[in-house]
């Protein structure tokens, strides 16, 4: 038997399998040859080999692997990429089951098996877990899978795709660390410290205790940086940070607020009285002002401390810290610790006047609402606004919300004010609807006291009914700290509000201390990112990474993202590039009175087109066929699957539809006038390479179709007439292929971005190390020059270290003490004359006389490093006749 190509009479060729045997024909030996056409079999084998190779290359490029599992048995079959991912040789046997995969850590095997065992057929799922490679590597993978019924075997079969996301996770963790800690000292930064203070204030409120904040300034750090270099300044900062960590007690927190400023949060025990606080502050001053050795130099870092306490000086983290910083500014040379002492009488009188006027304002209708527009980045249009309270008092003038709203919370008026705002917003939206103003959603800020009312949803619903407002035109906003005060209560109330049809937004996200589990338990629709996380395109890479991580986190929880405080085009460009959904800020518009906001809606004001991102789409399917009845049949068949279907009656019209709409899957007929289906899909591949393309034709022009498949222009070839169910399955599989490709591209972009951020961080670290190396070389050079200078002096000089050992001897001293032999490294008491030892013992700076070889020498001793003799001493020998001659 053998394989060969054979010609046909029409000139075409086919693959043939030849069999020959000797026979006897009419009494003579002969050969009987039979030929079998194996063209179709060989084509199928080549296609299978190509598919297997393509899968292996794709898995290698994506750092991923796949496997197939048979259920309920649990047998697992691994792809080549999966074997490479877990470090298993290609020819090694696989004897694992889904219940005890050897490359999954033991504590996660039940977790992985449980997800597969309980998966619903046809429902895709994904999760993350660790992988312990058989070659010793430890990975974190994104595990996607889907189970389907096996019609042939009666069981179920599942397919899984695992992608290595270890580098991405490490980069995210590194970015998070850099966002909350100082990169030099490793201490928490200002934002992280304010979170700690916020938590301590909440705890103190519950326990009716007190907390104290120290603001510690060490201006010497800046001086050292200016005179000795940034490396020396960073070294000093790290030394002081280490002292602070040693001085901090259990439960106390320290932070670095700036290059020269630190902070300490005391526990309630040390914050109990002013006397104990002052004692602690002075002890800390003494600890920090001890000399710090930088090379051969002792640095004496003077520090000042400002002290502020809760609840007396401030009831918010930023305000409390600001009080401590203000106190620090009052420090003098003689007074290094200052307590914050506000003018309590003036402040109390002001608060009383504001509270009284606020009560009258509610009765006299002095309050009003302004509306700050919120813009959808998918189309640039105004989709909502935040209602902001404004107050102009006849006696006090314009009163800032930052002044009267906290006062309303403390005085118990906030509930009444909140009810007024809800009524006014509902009345205004109903009036706008009657006046023909384009519909939009207005956000109402909820206070902590309102959220604690179990009947809040019923009250809001009653107001909606009474005013005739549409629930779709109203939203509620609550801060992260308000929601976290009582998560269970907040979740219950918010679910009732959402059931009415009211949108729920989480305000000031990133400034509180919410956990991911708490965030998932709340029915949040929109996450409003705090303005402190809204960075410009020129911001540091780690800051941009934090912004991107917040947006990705919210999208992963199926929430929209709104960025607050957008004031520059750079900020807007960055948010648009990172797929933020909405923005709010002065760049588009400040808060406007009701009439001005309504006029803006009538005008249809929008963002410039360059800032608009693409809106999310439904699955889009393009059908191309020159026969109307075929298009109608296909559209009726596939409409039930929820696709957005567009049609074209020819190739040219199909290209036009692709230019107008982003298409996911294309199904084209082969024989069409002007351009064949294969030619159309070739063109589509060039223009829209991410689309999935299929041919549906009754003509089997195999060669052109095979070439198109091999070139990647066609995903599948389907024949007419079609089986309805199989065609639907093929189309569904094509959409899954498209979505998988989109997800891989998205992850690849995220990994590239994370790698770029990581590279920038590495560059900064390398520059810092280079600066420190240069500083060390400079100090070493200075030390060598000093040694050369002492060695060249025309007088004997030697140094004794703090342990009493001779650490340096110049040439003159070695010659003078030659009778003692080599004295370097020996005990001074063993080699020096009594007069020299007596000079070292003197504290008045006086001299002693010692005799060497018949000459008297004056012996002078001075402490090294200033006035502290514990650091060692320098001895100078001056011959007496020389002294007398002078």
CSV table of C-alpha atoms in Angstrom, one decimal, residues 285-502:
chain,number,residue,atom,x,y,z
A,285,UNK,CA,10.9,65.0,71.1
A,286,UNK,CA,13.9,63.7,73.2
A,287,UNK,CA,13.9,60.5,71.3
A,288,UNK,CA,13.8,62.1,67.8
A,289,UNK,CA,16.3,64.8,68.6
A,290,UNK,CA,19.1,62.3,69.5
A,291,UNK,CA,22.0,62.6,67.0
A,292,UNK,CA,21.8,60.6,63.8
A,293,UNK,CA,25.1,59.4,62.3
A,294,UNK,CA,25.3,60.0,58.6
A,295,UNK,CA,28.8,58.8,57.5
A,296,UNK,CA,31.3,60.7,59.6
A,297,UNK,CA,28.9,63.4,60.6
A,298,UNK,CA,26.4,63.5,63.4
A,299,UNK,CA,23.1,65.2,62.5
A,300,UNK,CA,21.0,66.8,65.3
A,301,UNK,CA,17.4,66.8,64.0
A,302,UNK,CA,15.3,69.4,65.9
A,303,UNK,CA,11.6,68.6,65.8
A,304,UNK,CA,8.4,70.3,66.8
A,305,UNK,CA,5.1,68.7,67.6
A,306,UNK,CA,1.6,70.0,67.3
A,307,UNK,CA,-1.2,68.3,69.3
A,308,UNK,CA,-4.9,68.1,68.6
A,309,UNK,CA,-7.5,65.8,70.2
A,310,UNK,CA,-11.0,64.5,69.4
A,311,UNK,CA,-13.7,65.5,70.3
A,312,UNK,CA,-12.5,68.8,71.6
A,313,UNK,CA,-10.5,70.1,68.6
A,314,UNK,CA,-12.1,68.4,65.6
A,315,UNK,CA,-14.6,65.6,64.7
A,316,UNK,CA,-13.4,64.8,61.2
A,317,UNK,CA,-10.0,63.2,60.3
A,318,UNK,CA,-8.8,66.0,58.0
A,319,UNK,CA,-10.0,68.7,60.4
A,320,UNK,CA,-8.3,67.0,63.4
A,321,UNK,CA,-5.0,66.7,61.5
A,322,UNK,CA,-5.2,70.3,60.4
A,323,UNK,CA,-5.7,71.4,64.0
A,324,UNK,CA,-2.5,69.6,64.9
A,325,UNK,CA,-0.6,71.1,62.0
A,326,UNK,CA,-1.8,74.6,62.9
A,327,UNK,CA,-0.6,74.1,66.5
A,328,UNK,CA,2.8,73.0,65.2
A,329,UNK,CA,3.2,76.3,63.3
A,330,UNK,CA,3.0,78.1,66.7
A,331,UNK,CA,6.1,76.3,68.0
A,332,UNK,CA,9.2,78.4,68.9
A,333,UNK,CA,12.8,77.6,69.7
A,334,UNK,CA,12.0,77.4,73.4
A,335,UNK,CA,8.6,75.6,73.0
A,336,UNK,CA,8.8,72.4,70.9
A,337,UNK,CA,5.3,71.0,71.9
A,338,UNK,CA,2.2,73.1,71.3
A,339,UNK,CA,-1.4,72.1,72.1
A,340,UNK,CA,-4.1,73.3,69.8
A,341,UNK,CA,-6.1,76.1,71.5
A,342,UNK,CA,-8.9,77.4,69.3
A,343,UNK,CA,-10.9,80.4,70.1
A,344,UNK,CA,-13.7,78.3,71.5
A,345,UNK,CA,-16.0,81.2,72.5
A,346,UNK,CA,-16.0,82.7,69.1
A,347,UNK,CA,-16.6,79.4,67.4
A,348,UNK,CA,-19.4,78.5,69.9
A,349,UNK,CA,-21.2,81.8,69.2
A,350,UNK,CA,-20.9,81.3,65.5
A,351,UNK,CA,-22.3,77.8,65.7
A,352,UNK,CA,-25.2,79.0,67.8
A,353,UNK,CA,-26.0,81.8,65.4
A,354,UNK,CA,-25.9,79.4,62.4
A,355,UNK,CA,-28.1,76.9,64.1
A,356,UNK,CA,-30.7,79.5,65.0
A,357,UNK,CA,-30.7,80.9,61.5
A,358,UNK,CA,-30.9,77.5,60.0
A,359,UNK,CA,-34.1,76.7,62.0
A,360,UNK,CA,-35.6,79.9,60.6
A,361,UNK,CA,-34.3,79.2,57.1
A,362,UNK,CA,-36.4,76.0,57.0
A,363,UNK,CA,-39.5,78.0,58.0
A,364,UNK,CA,-38.8,81.0,55.7
A,365,UNK,CA,-37.9,79.0,52.6
A,366,UNK,CA,-34.4,80.4,52.5
A,367,UNK,CA,-32.8,77.2,51.3
A,368,UNK,CA,-32.6,76.3,47.6
A,369,UNK,CA,-31.1,73.6,45.4
A,370,UNK,CA,-28.5,73.9,42.7
A,371,UNK,CA,-27.9,71.1,40.3
A,372,UNK,CA,-24.4,70.0,39.1
A,373,UNK,CA,-24.7,68.1,35.8
A,374,UNK,CA,-23.5,64.5,35.4
A,375,UNK,CA,-22.3,63.5,31.9
A,376,UNK,CA,-22.3,60.1,30.2
A,377,UNK,CA,-19.0,59.5,28.5
A,378,UNK,CA,-20.5,57.1,26.0
A,379,UNK,CA,-22.3,59.9,24.2
A,380,UNK,CA,-21.3,63.1,25.9
A,381,UNK,CA,-24.9,64.0,27.0
A,382,UNK,CA,-26.1,65.1,30.4
A,383,UNK,CA,-27.8,62.1,32.0
A,384,UNK,CA,-28.3,63.5,35.5
A,385,UNK,CA,-27.3,65.9,38.2
A,386,UNK,CA,-26.5,66.0,41.9
A,387,UNK,CA,-28.8,68.2,44.0
A,388,UNK,CA,-26.6,70.5,46.1
A,389,UNK,CA,-28.0,72.5,49.0
A,390,UNK,CA,-27.4,76.3,49.1
A,391,UNK,CA,-28.3,78.8,51.7
A,392,UNK,CA,-28.3,82.6,51.7
A,393,UNK,CA,-29.2,84.0,55.1
A,394,UNK,CA,-30.6,87.6,55.4
A,395,UNK,CA,-28.4,88.0,58.5
A,396,UNK,CA,-25.4,85.8,57.9
A,397,UNK,CA,-25.1,86.1,54.1
A,398,UNK,CA,-24.0,83.1,52.1
A,399,UNK,CA,-23.3,80.2,54.4
A,400,UNK,CA,-21.1,77.4,53.1
A,401,UNK,CA,-22.6,73.9,53.1
A,402,UNK,CA,-19.4,72.7,54.7
A,403,UNK,CA,-20.3,74.8,57.7
A,404,UNK,CA,-24.1,74.4,58.1
A,405,UNK,CA,-24.5,70.7,57.0
A,406,UNK,CA,-22.1,69.3,59.8
A,407,UNK,CA,-23.9,71.6,62.2
A,408,UNK,CA,-27.3,70.3,61.1
A,409,UNK,CA,-26.0,66.8,61.7
A,410,UNK,CA,-24.8,67.6,65.2
A,411,UNK,CA,-28.0,69.5,66.1
A,412,UNK,CA,-30.4,66.9,64.8
A,413,UNK,CA,-31.7,69.2,62.0
A,414,UNK,CA,-30.3,67.0,59.2
A,415,UNK,CA,-33.4,64.8,59.0
A,416,UNK,CA,-35.7,67.8,58.5
A,417,UNK,CA,-33.3,69.2,55.9
A,418,UNK,CA,-33.1,65.9,54.2
A,419,UNK,CA,-36.9,65.5,54.0
A,420,UNK,CA,-37.1,69.0,52.5
A,421,UNK,CA,-34.5,68.1,49.8
A,422,UNK,CA,-36.4,65.0,48.9
A,423,UNK,CA,-39.7,66.9,48.5
A,424,UNK,CA,-38.1,69.7,46.5
A,425,UNK,CA,-36.3,67.4,44.1
A,426,UNK,CA,-39.4,65.3,43.4
A,427,UNK,CA,-41.5,68.5,42.9
A,428,UNK,CA,-38.8,69.9,40.6
A,429,UNK,CA,-38.5,66.8,38.4
A,430,UNK,CA,-42.3,66.6,38.0
A,431,UNK,CA,-42.5,70.3,37.1
A,432,UNK,CA,-39.7,69.8,34.5
A,433,UNK,CA,-41.5,66.9,33.0
A,434,UNK,CA,-44.8,68.9,32.7
A,435,UNK,CA,-42.8,71.7,31.1
A,436,UNK,CA,-41.3,69.4,28.4
A,437,UNK,CA,-37.7,69.5,29.8
A,438,UNK,CA,-35.8,66.4,28.7
A,439,UNK,CA,-35.9,63.8,31.4
A,440,UNK,CA,-32.9,63.2,33.6
A,441,UNK,CA,-32.1,61.7,37.0
A,442,UNK,CA,-31.5,64.0,40.0
A,443,UNK,CA,-29.4,62.5,42.9
A,444,UNK,CA,-30.4,63.2,46.5
A,445,UNK,CA,-27.8,63.0,49.2
A,446,UNK,CA,-28.8,60.8,52.2
A,447,UNK,CA,-27.5,61.5,55.7
A,448,UNK,CA,-26.5,58.8,58.2
A,449,UNK,CA,-29.6,59.5,60.3
A,450,UNK,CA,-31.9,59.1,57.2
A,451,UNK,CA,-30.3,55.8,56.3
A,452,UNK,CA,-31.0,54.5,59.8
A,453,UNK,CA,-34.8,54.9,59.3
A,454,UNK,CA,-36.3,51.6,58.3
A,455,UNK,CA,-39.3,53.3,56.7
A,456,UNK,CA,-37.2,55.5,54.4
A,457,UNK,CA,-38.2,53.7,51.2
A,458,UNK,CA,-41.9,54.0,52.1
A,459,UNK,CA,-41.5,57.7,52.8
A,460,UNK,CA,-39.7,58.2,49.5
A,461,UNK,CA,-42.4,56.3,47.6
A,462,UNK,CA,-45.1,58.4,49.3
A,463,UNK,CA,-43.4,61.6,48.2
A,464,UNK,CA,-43.1,60.3,44.6
A,465,UNK,CA,-46.8,59.5,44.5
A,466,UNK,CA,-47.8,62.9,46.1
A,467,UNK,CA,-45.7,64.9,43.7
A,468,UNK,CA,-46.3,62.8,40.6
A,469,UNK,CA,-42.5,62.3,40.1
A,470,UNK,CA,-41.2,59.4,38.1
A,471,UNK,CA,-38.9,57.1,40.1
A,472,UNK,CA,-36.6,56.9,37.1
A,473,UNK,CA,-36.0,60.6,37.5
A,474,UNK,CA,-34.7,60.3,41.1
A,475,UNK,CA,-31.6,58.8,42.6
A,476,UNK,CA,-30.1,58.6,46.1
A,477,UNK,CA,-26.5,59.1,47.0
A,478,UNK,CA,-24.8,58.0,50.3
A,479,UNK,CA,-21.2,58.3,51.3
A,480,UNK,CA,-19.0,55.3,51.8
A,481,UNK,CA,-18.6,56.0,55.5
A,482,UNK,CA,-22.4,56.3,56.0
A,483,UNK,CA,-23.0,53.0,54.3
A,484,UNK,CA,-20.3,51.2,56.4
A,485,UNK,CA,-21.7,52.4,59.7
A,486,UNK,CA,-24.3,49.7,59.7
A,487,UNK,CA,-23.9,47.6,56.6
A,488,UNK,CA,-26.9,45.2,57.3
A,489,UNK,CA,-29.3,48.1,57.9
A,490,UNK,CA,-28.0,50.0,54.9
A,491,UNK,CA,-28.4,47.0,52.6
A,492,UNK,CA,-32.0,46.4,53.8
A,493,UNK,CA,-33.1,50.0,53.3
A,494,UNK,CA,-31.3,50.4,49.9
A,495,UNK,CA,-32.9,47.2,48.5
A,496,UNK,CA,-36.3,48.6,49.3
A,497,UNK,CA,-35.4,51.9,47.6
A,498,UNK,CA,-34.0,50.1,44.5
A,499,UNK,CA,-37.2,48.1,44.2
A,500,UNK,CA,-39.1,51.3,43.7
A,501,UNK,CA,-36.9,52.0,40.6
A,502,UNK,CA,-34.6,54.6,42.2
